[in-house]
mmCIF file of C-alpha atoms in Angstrom:
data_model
loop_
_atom_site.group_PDB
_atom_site.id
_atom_site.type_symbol
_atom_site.label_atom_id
_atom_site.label_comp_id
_atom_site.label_asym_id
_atom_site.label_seq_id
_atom_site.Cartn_x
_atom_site.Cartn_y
_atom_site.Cartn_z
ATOM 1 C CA UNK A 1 0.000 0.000 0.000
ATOM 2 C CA UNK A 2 1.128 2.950 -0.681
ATOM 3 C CA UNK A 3 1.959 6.291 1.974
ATOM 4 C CA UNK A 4 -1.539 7.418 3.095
ATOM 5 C CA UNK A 5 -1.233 10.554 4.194
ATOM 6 C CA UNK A 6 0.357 12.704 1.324
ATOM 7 C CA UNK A 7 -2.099 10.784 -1.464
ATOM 8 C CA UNK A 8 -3.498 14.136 -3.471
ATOM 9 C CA UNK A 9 -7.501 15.094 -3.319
ATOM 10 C CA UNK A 10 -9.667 14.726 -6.696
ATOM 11 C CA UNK A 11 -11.724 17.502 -4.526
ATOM 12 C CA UNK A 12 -14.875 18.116 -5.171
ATOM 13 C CA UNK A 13 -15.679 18.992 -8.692
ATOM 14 C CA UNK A 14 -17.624 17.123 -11.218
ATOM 15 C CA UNK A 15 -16.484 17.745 -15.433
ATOM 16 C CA UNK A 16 -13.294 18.572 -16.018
ATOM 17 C CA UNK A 17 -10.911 19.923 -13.414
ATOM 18 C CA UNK A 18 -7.501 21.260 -14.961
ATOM 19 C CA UNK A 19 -8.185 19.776 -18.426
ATOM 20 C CA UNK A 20 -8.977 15.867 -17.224
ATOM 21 C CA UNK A 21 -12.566 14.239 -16.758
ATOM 22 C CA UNK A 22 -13.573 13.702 -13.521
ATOM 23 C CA UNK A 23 -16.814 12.828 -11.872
ATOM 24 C CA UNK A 24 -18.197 12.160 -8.058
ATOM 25 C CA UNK A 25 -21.430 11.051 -6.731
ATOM 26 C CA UNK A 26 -22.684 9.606 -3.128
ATOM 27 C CA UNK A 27 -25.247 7.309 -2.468
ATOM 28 C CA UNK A 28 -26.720 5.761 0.606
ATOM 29 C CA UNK A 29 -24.747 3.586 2.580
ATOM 30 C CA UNK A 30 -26.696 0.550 2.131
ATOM 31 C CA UNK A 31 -25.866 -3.225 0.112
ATOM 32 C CA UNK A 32 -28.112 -2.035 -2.382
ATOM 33 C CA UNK A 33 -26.153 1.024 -3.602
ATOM 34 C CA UNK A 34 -22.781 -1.045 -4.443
ATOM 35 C CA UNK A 35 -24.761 -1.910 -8.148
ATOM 36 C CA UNK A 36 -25.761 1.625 -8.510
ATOM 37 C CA UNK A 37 -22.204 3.059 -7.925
ATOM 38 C CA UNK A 38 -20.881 0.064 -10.830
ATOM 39 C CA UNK A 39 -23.365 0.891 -13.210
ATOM 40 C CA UNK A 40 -22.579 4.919 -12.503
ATOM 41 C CA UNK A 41 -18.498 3.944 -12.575
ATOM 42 C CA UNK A 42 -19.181 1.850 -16.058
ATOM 43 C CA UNK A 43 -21.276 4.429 -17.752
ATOM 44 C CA UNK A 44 -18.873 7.318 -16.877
ATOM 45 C CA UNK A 45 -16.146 4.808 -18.146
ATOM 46 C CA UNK A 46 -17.966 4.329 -21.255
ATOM 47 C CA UNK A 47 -18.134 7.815 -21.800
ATOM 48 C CA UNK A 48 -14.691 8.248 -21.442
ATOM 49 C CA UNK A 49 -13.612 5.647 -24.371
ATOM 50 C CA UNK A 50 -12.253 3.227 -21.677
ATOM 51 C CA UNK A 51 -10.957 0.015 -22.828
ATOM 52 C CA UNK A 52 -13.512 -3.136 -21.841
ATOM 53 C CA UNK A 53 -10.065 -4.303 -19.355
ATOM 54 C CA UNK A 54 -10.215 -1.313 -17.697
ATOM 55 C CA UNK A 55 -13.949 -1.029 -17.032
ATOM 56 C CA UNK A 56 -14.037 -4.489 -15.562
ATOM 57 C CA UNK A 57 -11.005 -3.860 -13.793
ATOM 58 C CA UNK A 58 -12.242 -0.060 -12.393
ATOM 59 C CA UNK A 59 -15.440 -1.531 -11.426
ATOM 60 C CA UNK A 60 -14.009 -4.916 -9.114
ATOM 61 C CA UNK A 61 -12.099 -1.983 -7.190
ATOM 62 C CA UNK A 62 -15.043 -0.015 -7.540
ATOM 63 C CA UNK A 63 -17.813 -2.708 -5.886
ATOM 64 C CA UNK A 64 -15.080 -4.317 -3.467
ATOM 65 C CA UNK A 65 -14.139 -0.523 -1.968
ATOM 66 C CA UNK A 66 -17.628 0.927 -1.779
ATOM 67 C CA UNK A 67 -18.771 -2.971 -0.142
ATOM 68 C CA UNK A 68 -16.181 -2.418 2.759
ATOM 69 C CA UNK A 69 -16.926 1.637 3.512
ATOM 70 C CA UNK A 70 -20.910 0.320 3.785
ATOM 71 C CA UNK A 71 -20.346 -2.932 5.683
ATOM 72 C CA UNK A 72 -17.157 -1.145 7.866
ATOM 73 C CA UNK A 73 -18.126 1.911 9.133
ATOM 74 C CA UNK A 74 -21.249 3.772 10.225
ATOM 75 C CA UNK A 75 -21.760 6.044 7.246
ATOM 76 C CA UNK A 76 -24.789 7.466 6.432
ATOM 77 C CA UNK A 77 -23.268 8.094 2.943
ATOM 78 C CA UNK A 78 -20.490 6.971 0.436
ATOM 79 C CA UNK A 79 -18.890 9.049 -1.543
ATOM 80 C CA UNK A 80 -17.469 8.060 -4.860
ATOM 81 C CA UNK A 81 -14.780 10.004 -7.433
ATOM 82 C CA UNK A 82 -12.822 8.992 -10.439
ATOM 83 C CA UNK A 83 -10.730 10.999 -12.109
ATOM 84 C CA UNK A 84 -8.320 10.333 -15.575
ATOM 85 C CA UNK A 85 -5.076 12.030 -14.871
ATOM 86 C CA UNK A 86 -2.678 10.974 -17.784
ATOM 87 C CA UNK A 87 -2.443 7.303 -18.286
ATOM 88 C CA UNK A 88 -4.253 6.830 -14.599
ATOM 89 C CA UNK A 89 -7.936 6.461 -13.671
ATOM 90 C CA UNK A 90 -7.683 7.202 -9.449
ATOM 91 C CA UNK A 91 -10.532 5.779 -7.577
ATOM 92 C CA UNK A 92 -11.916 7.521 -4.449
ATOM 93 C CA UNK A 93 -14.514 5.948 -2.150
ATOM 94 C CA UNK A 94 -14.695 8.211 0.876
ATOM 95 C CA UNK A 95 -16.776 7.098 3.758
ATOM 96 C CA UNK A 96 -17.866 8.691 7.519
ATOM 97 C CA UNK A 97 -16.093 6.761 9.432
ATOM 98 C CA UNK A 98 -16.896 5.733 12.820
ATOM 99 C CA UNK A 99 -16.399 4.274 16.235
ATOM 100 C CA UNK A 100 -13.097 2.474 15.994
ATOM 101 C CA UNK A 101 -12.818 3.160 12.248
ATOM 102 C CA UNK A 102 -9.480 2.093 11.183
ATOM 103 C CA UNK A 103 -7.473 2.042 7.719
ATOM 104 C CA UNK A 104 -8.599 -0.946 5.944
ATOM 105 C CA UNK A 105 -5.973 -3.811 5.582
ATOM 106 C CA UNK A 106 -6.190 -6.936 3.984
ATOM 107 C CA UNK A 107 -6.406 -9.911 6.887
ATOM 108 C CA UNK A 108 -3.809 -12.796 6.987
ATOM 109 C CA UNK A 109 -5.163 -16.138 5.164
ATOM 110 C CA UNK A 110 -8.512 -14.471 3.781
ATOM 111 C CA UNK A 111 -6.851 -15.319 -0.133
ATOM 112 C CA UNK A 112 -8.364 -18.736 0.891
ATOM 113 C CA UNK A 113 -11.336 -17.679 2.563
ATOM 114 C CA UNK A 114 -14.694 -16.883 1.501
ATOM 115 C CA UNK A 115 -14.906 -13.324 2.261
ATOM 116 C CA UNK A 116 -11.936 -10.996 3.063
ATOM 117 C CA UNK A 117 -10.070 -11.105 -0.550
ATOM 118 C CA UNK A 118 -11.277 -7.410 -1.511
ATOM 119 C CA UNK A 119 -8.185 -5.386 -0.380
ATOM 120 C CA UNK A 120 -6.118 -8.337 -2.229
ATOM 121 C CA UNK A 121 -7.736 -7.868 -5.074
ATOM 122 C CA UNK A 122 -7.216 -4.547 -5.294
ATOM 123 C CA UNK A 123 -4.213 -4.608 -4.669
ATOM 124 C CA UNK A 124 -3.325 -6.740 -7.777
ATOM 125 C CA UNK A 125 -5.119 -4.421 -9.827
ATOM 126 C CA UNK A 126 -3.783 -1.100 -8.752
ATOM 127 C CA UNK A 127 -0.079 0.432 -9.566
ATOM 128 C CA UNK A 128 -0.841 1.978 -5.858
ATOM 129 C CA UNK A 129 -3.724 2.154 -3.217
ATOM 130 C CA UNK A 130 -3.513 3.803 0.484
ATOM 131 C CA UNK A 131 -5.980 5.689 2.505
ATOM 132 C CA UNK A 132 -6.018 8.927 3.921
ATOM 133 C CA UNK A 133 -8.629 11.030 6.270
ATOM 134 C CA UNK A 134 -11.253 12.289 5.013
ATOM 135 C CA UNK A 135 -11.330 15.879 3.763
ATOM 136 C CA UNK A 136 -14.340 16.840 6.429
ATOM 137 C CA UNK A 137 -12.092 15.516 9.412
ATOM 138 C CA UNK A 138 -14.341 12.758 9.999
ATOM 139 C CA UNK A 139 -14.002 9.519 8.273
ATOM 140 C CA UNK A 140 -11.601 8.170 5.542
ATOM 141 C CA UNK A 141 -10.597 8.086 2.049
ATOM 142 C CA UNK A 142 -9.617 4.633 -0.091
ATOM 143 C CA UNK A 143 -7.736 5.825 -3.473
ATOM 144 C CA UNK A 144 -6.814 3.225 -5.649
ATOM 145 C CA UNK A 145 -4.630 4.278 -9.039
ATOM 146 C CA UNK A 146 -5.344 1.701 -12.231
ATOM 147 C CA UNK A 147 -4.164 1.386 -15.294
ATOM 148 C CA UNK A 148 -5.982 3.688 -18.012
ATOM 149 C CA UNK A 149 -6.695 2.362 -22.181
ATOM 150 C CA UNK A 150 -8.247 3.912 -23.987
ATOM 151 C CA UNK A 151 -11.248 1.536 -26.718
ATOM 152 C CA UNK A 152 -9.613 0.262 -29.625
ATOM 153 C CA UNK A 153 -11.735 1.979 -32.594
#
């Protein structure tokens, strides 16, 4: 993982920010908004001219990040940016935190459990991922960096 606390902000603006698309949303911290932010993620991705790699791999980090902040903390809300900067897409999922909240970490032996393989996974798919607090002072940030194609035409 990657050093937390000096990972740069996407802040808070939707379009293009310095010349590079970038788009944010929150939903409801609830099981059933982890489809709605992959279907969001893929249609922005779409619109972008992603290759089909990099929409599959965007959304695993996507669904697996957004899973842990609503199962993890006590968020009302989850936050959600992406941002193509050069030949990177970077991923924020910023929850509220909560009593106890700590970084996320991927737990010894879960590769061969049932559950627990999220932060593995996105750590294969990322060049880098940390965490950092959130920009409010209350809960946390996850920012994963992937990979960015573009569609062959």
């Amino acid at each position: 993982m990657a050093s937390s606390k000096n990972a740069p902000s996407l802040g808070r603006l939707c379009g293009y920010a310095a010349g590079h698309p970038q788009d944010a949303f929150h939903l409801p911290a609830r099981r059933t908004s982890v489809p709605e932010a992959r279907k969001r993620v893929i249609a922005l991705l779409r619109e972008w001219g992603a290759a089909q790699h990099v929409r599959d791999d965007v959304e695993l980090v996507v669904s697996e990040l957004f899973t842990n902040a609503v199962r993890h903390t006590d968020s009302e809300k989850v936050g959600c940016e992406l941002a193509l900067v050069g030949s990177h897409i970077r991923i924020e999922i910023t929850d509220e935190g909560g009593p106890g909240h700590s970084a996320p970490h991927a737990q010894p032996g879960s590769v061969d459990k049932e559950g627990g393989r999220g932060l593995f996974l996105v750590g294969a798919l990322s060049e880098s991922w940390g965490t950092r607090p959130g920009d409010s002072g209350r809960g946390r940030v996850v920012w994963a960096d992937l990979p960015y194609a573009a569609a062959s035409l």
